[in-house]
Structures are given as C-alpha cells and as structure tokens.
C-alpha positions as semicolon CSV with decimal commas, in nm:
position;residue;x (nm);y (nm);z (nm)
1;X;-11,397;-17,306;-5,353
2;X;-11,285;-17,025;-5,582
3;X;-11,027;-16,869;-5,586
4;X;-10,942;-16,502;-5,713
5;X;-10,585;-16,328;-5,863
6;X;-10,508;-16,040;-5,827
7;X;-10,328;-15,859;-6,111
8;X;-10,049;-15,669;-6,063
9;X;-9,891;-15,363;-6,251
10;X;-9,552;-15,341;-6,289
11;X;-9,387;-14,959;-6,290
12;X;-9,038;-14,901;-6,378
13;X;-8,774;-14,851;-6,093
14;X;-8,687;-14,524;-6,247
15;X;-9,061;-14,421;-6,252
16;X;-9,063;-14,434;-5,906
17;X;-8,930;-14,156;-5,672
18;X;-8,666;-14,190;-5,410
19;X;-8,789;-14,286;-5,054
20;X;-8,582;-14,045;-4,884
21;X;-8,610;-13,784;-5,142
22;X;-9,021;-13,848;-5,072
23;X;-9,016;-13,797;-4,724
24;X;-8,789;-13,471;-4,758
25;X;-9,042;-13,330;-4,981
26;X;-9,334;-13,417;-4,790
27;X;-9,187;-13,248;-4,471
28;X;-9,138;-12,947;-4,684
29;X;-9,485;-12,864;-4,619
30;X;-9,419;-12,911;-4,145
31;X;-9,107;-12,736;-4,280
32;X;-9,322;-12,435;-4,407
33;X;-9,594;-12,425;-4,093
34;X;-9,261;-12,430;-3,857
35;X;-9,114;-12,150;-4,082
36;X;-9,435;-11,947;-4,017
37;X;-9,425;-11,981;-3,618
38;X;-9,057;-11,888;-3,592
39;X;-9,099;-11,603;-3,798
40;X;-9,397;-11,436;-3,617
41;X;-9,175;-11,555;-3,255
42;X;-8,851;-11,359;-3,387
43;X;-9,069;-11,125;-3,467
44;X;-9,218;-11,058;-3,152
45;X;-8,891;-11,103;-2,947
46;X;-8,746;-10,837;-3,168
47;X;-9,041;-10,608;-3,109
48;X;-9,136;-10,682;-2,763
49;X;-8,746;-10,848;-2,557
50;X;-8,475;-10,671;-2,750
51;X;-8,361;-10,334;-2,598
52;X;-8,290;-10,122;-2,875
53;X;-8,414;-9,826;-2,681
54;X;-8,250;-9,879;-2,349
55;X;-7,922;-9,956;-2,490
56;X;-7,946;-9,841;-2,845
57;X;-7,921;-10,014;-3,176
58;X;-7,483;-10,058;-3,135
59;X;-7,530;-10,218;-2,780
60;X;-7,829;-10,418;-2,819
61;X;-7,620;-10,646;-3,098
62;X;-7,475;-10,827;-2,828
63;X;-7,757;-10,887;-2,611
64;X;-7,900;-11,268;-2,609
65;X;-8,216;-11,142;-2,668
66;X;-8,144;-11,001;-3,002
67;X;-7,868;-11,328;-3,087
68;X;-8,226;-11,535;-3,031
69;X;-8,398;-11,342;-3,226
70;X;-8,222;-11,281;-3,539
71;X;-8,125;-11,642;-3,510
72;X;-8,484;-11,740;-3,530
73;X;-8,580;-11,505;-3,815
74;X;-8,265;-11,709;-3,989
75;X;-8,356;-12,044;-3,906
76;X;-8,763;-11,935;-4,022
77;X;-8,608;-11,829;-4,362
78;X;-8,438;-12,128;-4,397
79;X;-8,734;-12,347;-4,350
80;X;-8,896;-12,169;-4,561
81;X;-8,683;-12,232;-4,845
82;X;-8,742;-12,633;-4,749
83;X;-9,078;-12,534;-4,733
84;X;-9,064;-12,397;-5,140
85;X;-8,941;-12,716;-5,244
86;X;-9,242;-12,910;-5,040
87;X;-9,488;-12,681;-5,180
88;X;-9,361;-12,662;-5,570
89;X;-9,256;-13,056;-5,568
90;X;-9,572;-13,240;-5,579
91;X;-9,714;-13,035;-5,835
92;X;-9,454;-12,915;-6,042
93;X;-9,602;-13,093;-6,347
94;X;-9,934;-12,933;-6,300
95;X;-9,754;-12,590;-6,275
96;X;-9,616;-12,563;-6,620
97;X;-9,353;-12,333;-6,749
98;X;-9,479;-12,048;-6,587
99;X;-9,526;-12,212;-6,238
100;X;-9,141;-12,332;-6,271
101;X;-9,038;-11,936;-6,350
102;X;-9,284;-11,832;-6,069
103;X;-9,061;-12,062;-5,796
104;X;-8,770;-11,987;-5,916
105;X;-8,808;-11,603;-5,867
106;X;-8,944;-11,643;-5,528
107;X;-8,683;-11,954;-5,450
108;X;-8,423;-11,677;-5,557
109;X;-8,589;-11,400;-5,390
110;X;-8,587;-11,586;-5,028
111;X;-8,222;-11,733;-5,083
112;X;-8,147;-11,312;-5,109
113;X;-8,327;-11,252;-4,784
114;X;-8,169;-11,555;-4,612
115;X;-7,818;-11,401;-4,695
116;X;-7,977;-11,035;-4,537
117;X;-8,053;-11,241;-4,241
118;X;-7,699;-11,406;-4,202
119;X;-7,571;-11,037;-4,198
120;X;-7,809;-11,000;-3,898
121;X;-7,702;-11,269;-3,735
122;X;-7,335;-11,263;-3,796
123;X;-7,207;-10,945;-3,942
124;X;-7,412;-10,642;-3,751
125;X;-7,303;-10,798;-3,413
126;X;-6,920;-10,837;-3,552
127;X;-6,938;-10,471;-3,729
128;X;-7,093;-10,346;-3,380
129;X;-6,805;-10,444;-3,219
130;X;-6,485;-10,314;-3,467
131;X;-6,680;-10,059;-3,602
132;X;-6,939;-9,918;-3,388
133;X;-6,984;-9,550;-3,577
134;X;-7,052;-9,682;-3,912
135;X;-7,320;-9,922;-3,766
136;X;-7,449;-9,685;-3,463
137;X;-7,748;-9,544;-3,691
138;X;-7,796;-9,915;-3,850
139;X;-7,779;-9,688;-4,182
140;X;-8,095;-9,543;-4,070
141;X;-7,951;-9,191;-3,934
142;X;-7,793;-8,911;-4,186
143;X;-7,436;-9,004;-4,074
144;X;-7,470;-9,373;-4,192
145;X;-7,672;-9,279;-4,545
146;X;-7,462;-9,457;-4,786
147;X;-7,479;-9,724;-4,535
148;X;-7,905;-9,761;-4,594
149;X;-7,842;-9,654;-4,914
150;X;-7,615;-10,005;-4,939
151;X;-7,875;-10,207;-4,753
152;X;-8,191;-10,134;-4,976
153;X;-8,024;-10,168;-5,238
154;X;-7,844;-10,487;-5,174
155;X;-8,202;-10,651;-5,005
C-alpha cells in the first residue's frame, strides 16, 4: 500500500483578502449589469410615462411617474459606482499608475453625476413646489438662463 502527501503552502493571513470585502467586489461586476438595466428603464419611463408635455416640466415633478424615474436613474448611478470598484479591483495591479488615475477620474466623474441626480430626485421636485418660476423652464427657456447656465456648468 502506498501512501501519498500532499504538500501544502502556507500564505500569510495578511496576504489574503477579506471574505466579505471579496464578495463585495465580486458583486461589483451584477452591481454594474443591474446599473445598466435601470439606467436604460429610467430612461425609457422618462421618455415614454412621464408627462412633461401634458402637464409641463413644473407639474410633472410631482407625478409618480417621474419620482420612479429619476429614482431609478439614481439608484443606476449608484450601482454603477459599486460597479467601478468591481471592475478596477481585481486588476488594479495589472493597471498601473495610469489605470489608478484613469478610475479615479471616472470614479470622480460619476460621484459628480450621482450628486446631479440627487438634485433630480430631491431638489427639482422641492424647488417646483416653493419656487415654481425659477424652475418652470428647467433653465432651458430665456427666463431661467443663468439657471442652465448654473446647471452645465455645475454637471
């Protein structure tokens, strides 16, 4: 009868990643396909459910239509942002200096739009409601130009 050992390799604990940190990156990536699919929903709600010409841009901030909507674009932008880290984790050594510059511009550059996106969610439906003649263009009329003017600049 023989018998056979098998060797074993010892790594160092600190060598070895976190379980749950693991698993968060690895559903980075569901995070990212999930992000894709609730953009190109919000997307179509906005275009296709909201009633911005029935009840114009001031009135169709309250709607549940455009609440789902926005809420969705939020919520995509979000995931996406899990999504980054998913992406950019397993390979960050590969990547180099200038992969680590690359996602942190476009890490930045989505936080920016996520905070554009809370202003659609939360602050266009509040201003709609105090204000509703500096947000009846949605800065996109001559009366509202500084307030377009503010918007591209800011996004």
């Amino acid at each position: 009868m023989t018998t056979t050992q098998q060797q074993r390799i010892e790594i160092p604990s600190e060598a070895l990643p976190s379980d749950g940190l693991s698993r968060f990156v690895r559903a980075g990536a569901w995070a990212a396909m999930v992000s894709g699919l609730a953009l190109v929903v919000s997307m179509l709600l906005e275009w296709l459910v909201v009633p911005y010409e029935r009840l114009g841009h001031t009135e169709a901030y309250f709607t549940s239509a455009y609440s789902v909507s926005s809420g969705l674009r939020l919520l995509s932008i979000v995931l996406l942002l899990w999504g980054l880290i998913g992406i950019y984790g397993p390979q960050s050594r590969a990547a180099g200096t200038f992969g680590l510059w690359t996602f942190i511009v476009v890490f930045l550059g989505t936080a920016l739009a996520a905070g554009n996106t809370w202003a659609e969610v939360f602050v266009y439906p509040t201003l709609a409601q105090i204000a509703p003649d500096m947000l009846s263009g949605a800065g996109f009329e001559t009366e509202a130009a500084y307030m377009s003017t503010g918007l591209s600049l800011s996004y």
